[in-house]
CSV table of C-alpha atoms and ligand atoms in Angstrom, one decimal:
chain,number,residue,atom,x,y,z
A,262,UNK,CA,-10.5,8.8,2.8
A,263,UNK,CA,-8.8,7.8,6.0
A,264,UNK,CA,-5.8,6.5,3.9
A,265,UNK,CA,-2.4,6.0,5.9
A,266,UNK,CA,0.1,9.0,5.8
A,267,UNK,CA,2.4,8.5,3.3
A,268,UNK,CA,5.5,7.2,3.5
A,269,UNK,CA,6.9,7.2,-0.2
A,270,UNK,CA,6.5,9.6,-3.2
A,271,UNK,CA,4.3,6.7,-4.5
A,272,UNK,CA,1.7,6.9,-1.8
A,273,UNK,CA,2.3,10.7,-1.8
A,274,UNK,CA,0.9,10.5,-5.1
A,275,UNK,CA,-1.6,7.9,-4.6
A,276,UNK,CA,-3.4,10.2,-1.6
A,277,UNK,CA,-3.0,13.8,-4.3
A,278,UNK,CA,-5.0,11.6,-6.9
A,279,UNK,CA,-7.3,10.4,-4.0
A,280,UNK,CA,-7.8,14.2,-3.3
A,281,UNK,CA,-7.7,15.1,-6.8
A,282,UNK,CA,-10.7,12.9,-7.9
A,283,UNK,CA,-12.9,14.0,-4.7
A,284,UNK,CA,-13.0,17.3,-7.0
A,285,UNK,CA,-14.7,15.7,-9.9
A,286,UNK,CA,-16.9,12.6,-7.8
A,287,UNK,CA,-18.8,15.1,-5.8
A,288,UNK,CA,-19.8,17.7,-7.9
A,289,UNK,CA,-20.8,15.4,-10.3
A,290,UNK,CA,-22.4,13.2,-7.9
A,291,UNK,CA,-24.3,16.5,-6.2
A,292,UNK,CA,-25.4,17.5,-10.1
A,293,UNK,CA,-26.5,14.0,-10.6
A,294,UNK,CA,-28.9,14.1,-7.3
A,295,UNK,CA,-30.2,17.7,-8.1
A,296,UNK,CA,-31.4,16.7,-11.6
A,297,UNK,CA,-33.0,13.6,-10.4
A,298,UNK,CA,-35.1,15.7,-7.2
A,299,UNK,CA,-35.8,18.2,-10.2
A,300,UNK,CA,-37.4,15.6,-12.2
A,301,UNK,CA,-39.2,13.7,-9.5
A,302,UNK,CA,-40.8,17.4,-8.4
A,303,UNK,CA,-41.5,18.8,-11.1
A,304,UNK,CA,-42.1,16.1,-14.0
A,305,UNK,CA,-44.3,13.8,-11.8
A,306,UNK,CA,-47.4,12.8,-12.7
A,307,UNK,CA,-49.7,15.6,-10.5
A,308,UNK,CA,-47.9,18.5,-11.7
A,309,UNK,CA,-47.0,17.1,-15.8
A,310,UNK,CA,-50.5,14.9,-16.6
A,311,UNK,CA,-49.2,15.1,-20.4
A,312,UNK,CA,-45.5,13.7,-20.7
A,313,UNK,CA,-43.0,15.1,-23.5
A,314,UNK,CA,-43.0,12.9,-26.7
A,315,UNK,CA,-39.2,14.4,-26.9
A,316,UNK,CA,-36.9,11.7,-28.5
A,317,UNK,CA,-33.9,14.1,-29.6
A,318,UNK,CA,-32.4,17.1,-28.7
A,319,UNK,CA,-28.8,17.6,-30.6
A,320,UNK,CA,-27.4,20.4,-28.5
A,321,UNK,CA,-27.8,18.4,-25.0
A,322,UNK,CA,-26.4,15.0,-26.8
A,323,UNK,CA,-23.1,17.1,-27.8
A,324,UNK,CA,-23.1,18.4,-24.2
A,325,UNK,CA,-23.4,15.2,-22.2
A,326,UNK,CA,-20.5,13.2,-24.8
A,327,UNK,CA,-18.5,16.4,-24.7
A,328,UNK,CA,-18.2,16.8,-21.2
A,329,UNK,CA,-17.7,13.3,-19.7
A,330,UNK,CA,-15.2,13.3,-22.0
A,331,UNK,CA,-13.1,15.8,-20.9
A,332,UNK,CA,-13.9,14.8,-17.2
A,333,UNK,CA,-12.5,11.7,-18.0
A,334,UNK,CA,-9.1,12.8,-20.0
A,335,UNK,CA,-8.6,15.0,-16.7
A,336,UNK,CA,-8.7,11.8,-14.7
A,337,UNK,CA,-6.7,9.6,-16.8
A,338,UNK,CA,-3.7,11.9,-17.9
A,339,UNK,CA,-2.8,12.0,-14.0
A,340,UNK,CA,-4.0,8.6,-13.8
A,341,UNK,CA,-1.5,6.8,-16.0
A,342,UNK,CA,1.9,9.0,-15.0
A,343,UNK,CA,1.1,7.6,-11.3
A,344,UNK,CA,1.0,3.9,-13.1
A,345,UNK,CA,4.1,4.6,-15.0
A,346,UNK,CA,5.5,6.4,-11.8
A,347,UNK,CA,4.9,3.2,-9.9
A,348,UNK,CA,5.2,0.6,-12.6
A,349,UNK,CA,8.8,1.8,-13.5
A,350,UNK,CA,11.3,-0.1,-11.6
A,351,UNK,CA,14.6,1.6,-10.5
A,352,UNK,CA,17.7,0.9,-12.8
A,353,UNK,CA,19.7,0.9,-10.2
A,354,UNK,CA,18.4,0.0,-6.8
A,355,UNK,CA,20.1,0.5,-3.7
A,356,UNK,CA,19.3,-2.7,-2.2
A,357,UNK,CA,17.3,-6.2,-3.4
A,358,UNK,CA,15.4,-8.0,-1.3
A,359,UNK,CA,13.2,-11.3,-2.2
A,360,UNK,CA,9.8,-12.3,-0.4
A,361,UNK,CA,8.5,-15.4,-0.6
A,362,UNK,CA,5.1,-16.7,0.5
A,363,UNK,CA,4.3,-20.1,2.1
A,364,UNK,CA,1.2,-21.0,3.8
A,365,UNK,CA,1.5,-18.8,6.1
A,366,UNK,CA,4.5,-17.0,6.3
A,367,UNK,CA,7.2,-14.8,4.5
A,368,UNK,CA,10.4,-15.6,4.0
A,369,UNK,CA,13.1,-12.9,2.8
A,370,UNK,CA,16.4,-12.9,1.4
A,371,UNK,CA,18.9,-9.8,1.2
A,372,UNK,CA,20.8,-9.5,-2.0
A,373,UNK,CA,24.4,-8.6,-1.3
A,374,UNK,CA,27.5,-10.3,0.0
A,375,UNK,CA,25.8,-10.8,3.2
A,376,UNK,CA,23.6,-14.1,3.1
A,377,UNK,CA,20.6,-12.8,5.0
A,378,UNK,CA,17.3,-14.9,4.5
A,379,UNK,CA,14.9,-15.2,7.2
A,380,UNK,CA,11.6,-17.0,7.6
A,381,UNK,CA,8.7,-14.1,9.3
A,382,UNK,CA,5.8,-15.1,11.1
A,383,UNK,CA,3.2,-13.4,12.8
A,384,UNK,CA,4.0,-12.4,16.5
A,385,UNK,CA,2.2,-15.2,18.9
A,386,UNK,CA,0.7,-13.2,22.2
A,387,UNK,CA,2.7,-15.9,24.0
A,388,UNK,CA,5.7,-15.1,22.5
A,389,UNK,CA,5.2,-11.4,23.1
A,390,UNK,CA,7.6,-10.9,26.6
A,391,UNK,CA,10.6,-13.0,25.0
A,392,UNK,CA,10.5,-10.8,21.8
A,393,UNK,CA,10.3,-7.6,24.6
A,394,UNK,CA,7.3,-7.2,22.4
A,395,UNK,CA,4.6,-5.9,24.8
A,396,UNK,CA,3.7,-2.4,23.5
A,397,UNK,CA,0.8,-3.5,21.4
A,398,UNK,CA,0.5,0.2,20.1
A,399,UNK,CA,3.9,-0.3,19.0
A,400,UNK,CA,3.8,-3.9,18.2
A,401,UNK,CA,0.1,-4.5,17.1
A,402,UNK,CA,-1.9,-7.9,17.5
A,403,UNK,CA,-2.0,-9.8,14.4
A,404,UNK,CA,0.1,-7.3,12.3
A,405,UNK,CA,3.4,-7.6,14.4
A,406,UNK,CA,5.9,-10.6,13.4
A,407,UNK,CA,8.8,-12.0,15.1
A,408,UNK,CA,11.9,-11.0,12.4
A,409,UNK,CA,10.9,-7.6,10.4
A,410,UNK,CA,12.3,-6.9,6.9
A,411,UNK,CA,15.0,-4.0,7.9
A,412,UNK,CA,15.8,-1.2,5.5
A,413,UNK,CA,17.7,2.1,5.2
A,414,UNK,CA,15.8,5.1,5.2
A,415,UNK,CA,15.6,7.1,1.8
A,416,UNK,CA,17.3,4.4,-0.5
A,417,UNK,CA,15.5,2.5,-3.0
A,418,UNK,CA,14.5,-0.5,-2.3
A,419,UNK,CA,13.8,-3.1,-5.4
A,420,UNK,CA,11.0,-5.8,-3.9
A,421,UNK,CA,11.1,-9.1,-5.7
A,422,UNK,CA,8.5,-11.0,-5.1
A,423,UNK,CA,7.1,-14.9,-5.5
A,424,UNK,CA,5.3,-17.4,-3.8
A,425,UNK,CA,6.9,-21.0,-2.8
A,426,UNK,CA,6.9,-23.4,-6.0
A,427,UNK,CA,4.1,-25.7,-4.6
A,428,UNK,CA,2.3,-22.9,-3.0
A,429,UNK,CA,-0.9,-20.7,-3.7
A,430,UNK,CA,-1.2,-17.1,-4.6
A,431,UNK,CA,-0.5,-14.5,-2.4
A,432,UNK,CA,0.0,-10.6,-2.2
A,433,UNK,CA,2.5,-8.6,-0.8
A,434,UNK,CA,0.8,-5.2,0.5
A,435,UNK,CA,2.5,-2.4,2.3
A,436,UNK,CA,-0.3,0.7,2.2
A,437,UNK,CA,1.7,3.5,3.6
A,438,UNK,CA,4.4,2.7,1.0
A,439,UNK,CA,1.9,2.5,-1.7
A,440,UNK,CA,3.1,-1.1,-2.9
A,441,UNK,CA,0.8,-4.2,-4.0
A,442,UNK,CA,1.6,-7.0,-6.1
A,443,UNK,CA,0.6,-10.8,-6.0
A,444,UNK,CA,3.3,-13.1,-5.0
A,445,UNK,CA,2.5,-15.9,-7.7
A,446,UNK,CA,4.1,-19.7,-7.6
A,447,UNK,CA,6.8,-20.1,-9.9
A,448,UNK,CA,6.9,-16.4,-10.9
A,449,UNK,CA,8.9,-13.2,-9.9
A,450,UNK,CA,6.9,-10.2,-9.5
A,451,UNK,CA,8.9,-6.9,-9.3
A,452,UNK,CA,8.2,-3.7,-7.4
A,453,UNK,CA,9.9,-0.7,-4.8
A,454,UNK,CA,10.0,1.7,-3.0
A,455,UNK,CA,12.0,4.5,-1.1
A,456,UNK,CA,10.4,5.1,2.1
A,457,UNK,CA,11.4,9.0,3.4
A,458,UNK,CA,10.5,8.2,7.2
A,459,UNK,CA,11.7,6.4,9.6
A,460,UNK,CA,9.5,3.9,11.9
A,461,UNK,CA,8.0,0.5,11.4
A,462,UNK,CA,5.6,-0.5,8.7
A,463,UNK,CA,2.9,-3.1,8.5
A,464,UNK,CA,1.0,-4.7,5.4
A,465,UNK,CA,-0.7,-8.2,5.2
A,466,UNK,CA,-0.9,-10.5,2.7
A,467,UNK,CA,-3.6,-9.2,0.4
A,468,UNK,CA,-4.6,-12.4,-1.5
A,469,UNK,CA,-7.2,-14.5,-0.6
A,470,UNK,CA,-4.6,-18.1,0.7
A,471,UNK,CA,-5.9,-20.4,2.6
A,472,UNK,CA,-7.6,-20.5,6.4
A,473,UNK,CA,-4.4,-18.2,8.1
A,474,UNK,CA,-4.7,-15.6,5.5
A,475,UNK,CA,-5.5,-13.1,8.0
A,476,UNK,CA,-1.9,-14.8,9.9
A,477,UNK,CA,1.3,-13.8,7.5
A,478,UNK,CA,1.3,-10.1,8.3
A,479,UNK,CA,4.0,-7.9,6.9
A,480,UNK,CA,6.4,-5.6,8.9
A,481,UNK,CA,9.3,-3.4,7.6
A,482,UNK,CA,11.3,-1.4,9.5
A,483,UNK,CA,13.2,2.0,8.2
A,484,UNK,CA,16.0,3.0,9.9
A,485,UNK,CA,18.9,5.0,9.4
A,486,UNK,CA,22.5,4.5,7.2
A,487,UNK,CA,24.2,3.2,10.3
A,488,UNK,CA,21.8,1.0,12.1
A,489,UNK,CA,21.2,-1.2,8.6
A,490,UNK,CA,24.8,-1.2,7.8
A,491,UNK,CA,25.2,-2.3,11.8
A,492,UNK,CA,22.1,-5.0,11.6
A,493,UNK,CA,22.8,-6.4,8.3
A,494,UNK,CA,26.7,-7.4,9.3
A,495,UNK,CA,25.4,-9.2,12.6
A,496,UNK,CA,22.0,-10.5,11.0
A,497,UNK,CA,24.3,-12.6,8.4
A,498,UNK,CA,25.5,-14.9,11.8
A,499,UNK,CA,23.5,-14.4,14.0
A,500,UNK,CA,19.4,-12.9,13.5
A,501,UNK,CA,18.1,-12.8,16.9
A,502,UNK,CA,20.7,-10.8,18.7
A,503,UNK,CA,21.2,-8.6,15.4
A,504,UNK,CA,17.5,-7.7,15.9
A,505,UNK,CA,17.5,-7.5,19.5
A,506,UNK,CA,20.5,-4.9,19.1
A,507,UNK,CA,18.1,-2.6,16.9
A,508,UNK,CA,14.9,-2.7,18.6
A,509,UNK,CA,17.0,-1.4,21.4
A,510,UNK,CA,18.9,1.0,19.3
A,511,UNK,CA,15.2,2.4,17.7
A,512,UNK,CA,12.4,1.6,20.3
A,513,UNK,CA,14.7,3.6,23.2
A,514,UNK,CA,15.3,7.0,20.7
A,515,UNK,CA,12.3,9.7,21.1
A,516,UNK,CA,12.0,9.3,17.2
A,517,UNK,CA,10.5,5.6,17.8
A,518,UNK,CA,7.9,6.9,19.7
A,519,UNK,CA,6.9,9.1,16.7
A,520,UNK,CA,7.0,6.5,14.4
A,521,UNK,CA,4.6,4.5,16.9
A,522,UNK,CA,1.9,6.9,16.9
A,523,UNK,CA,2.3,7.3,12.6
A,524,UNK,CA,1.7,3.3,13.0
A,525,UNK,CA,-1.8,4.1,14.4
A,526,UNK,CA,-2.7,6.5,12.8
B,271,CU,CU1,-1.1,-15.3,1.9
């Protein structure tokens, strides 16, 4: 419970099968605790001096293999087509991008005829008033980073994802998308997503790296057709003022200010 809203189909399916479980763990769980208070009552040693020598009974045996295992073919079928929803990577992705992990930082790179690669780091409080960073609702402490990974809203987006070839294991985590996968030294690690909302997204790296672990967050920002097709062709020359351009573009609009509050929430 208390999951982020969903910002993919992915996690929209992730939170149904949260839901969809709740239906099956507390009844059983609630069955569970009344049998046991029955038996403490009524089978203790005061009111049952003489205990059942009972070693079989064939009709509750079938029962309690029967049942658990429809229970848990009722659990599973959904189970594995959200694993095969989420495992399944897009034939043709709208857009590639790489992340890399270094102690402690990510670095991305856009496929495309536009070279754009940029290191990310988390957001320093003394960097905060040069970024125009200030909002800590909007820009939160520790999650916020000084370059976001920019995408367009509703297109399918293919993650690669890999870890620096001297480096250690990290993860790359994005919960309202419903995306995590370990970011391994010399391997490449595959996922995506299509987020349906605009606003700005933060993970953090989810594997256990080193003494800044809790240091390399992750922050993506959806926005619409025009503003990524306007931020990708100045973020090939020139990163800061490409970036500057769209937080001014998307923090000034009244949608931003929705997107903040979805943030907290
Ligand atoms: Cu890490």
């Amino acid at each position: 419970m208390g999951m982020q809203d969903a910002a993919t189909p992915v996690m929209e399916m992730n939170r149904w099968f949260e839901q969809y479980t709740l239906w099956f763990i507390v009844p059983i769980t609630i069955f569970v605790l009344i049998l046991l208070i029955l038996v403490v009552v009524k089978f203790r040693a005061a009111a049952n001096p003489v205990p059942s020598k009972t070693s079989h009974n064939t009709a509750i045996e079938i029962v309690w293999t029967v049942a658990p295992v429809l229970i848990l073919f009722a659990i599973a079928i959904p189970s594995f087509n959200l694993l095969t929803y989420q495992l399944k990577m897009p034939e043709n992705p709208d857009l590639t991008v790489k992340a890399t992990a270094t102690q402690w930082l990510w670095s991305y790179e856009y496929e495309g005829e536009q070279a754009v690669s940029f290191d990310s780091y988390m957001l320093k409080d003394a960097d905060r008033a040069a970024a125009g960073k200030e909002d800590v609702a909007r820009y939160p402490r520790l999650l916020a980073v000084d370059n976001e990974v920019v995408v367009p809203v509703g297109k399918t987006v293919r993650m690669l994802v890999t870890a620096a070839p001297t480096d250690v294991i990290h993860a790359f985590a994005m919960p309202a998308f419903g995306i995590k996968i370990d970011a391994i030294p010399g391997r490449l690690n595959e996922t995506w997503f299509k987020a349906e909302r605009e606003g700005l997204y933060y993970g953090q790296c989810s594997e256990l790296c080193g003494k800044d672990h809790s240091f390399m967050p992750i922050a993506i920002r959806v926005v619409s057709d025009e503003q990524y097709a306007t931020w990708l062709a100045a973020a090939a020359s020139d990163l800061a003022g490409a970036n500057k351009a769209l937080m001014a573009a998307v923090d000034g609009a009244p949608a931003a200010v929705q997107s903040a509050e979805n943030i907290t929430n």
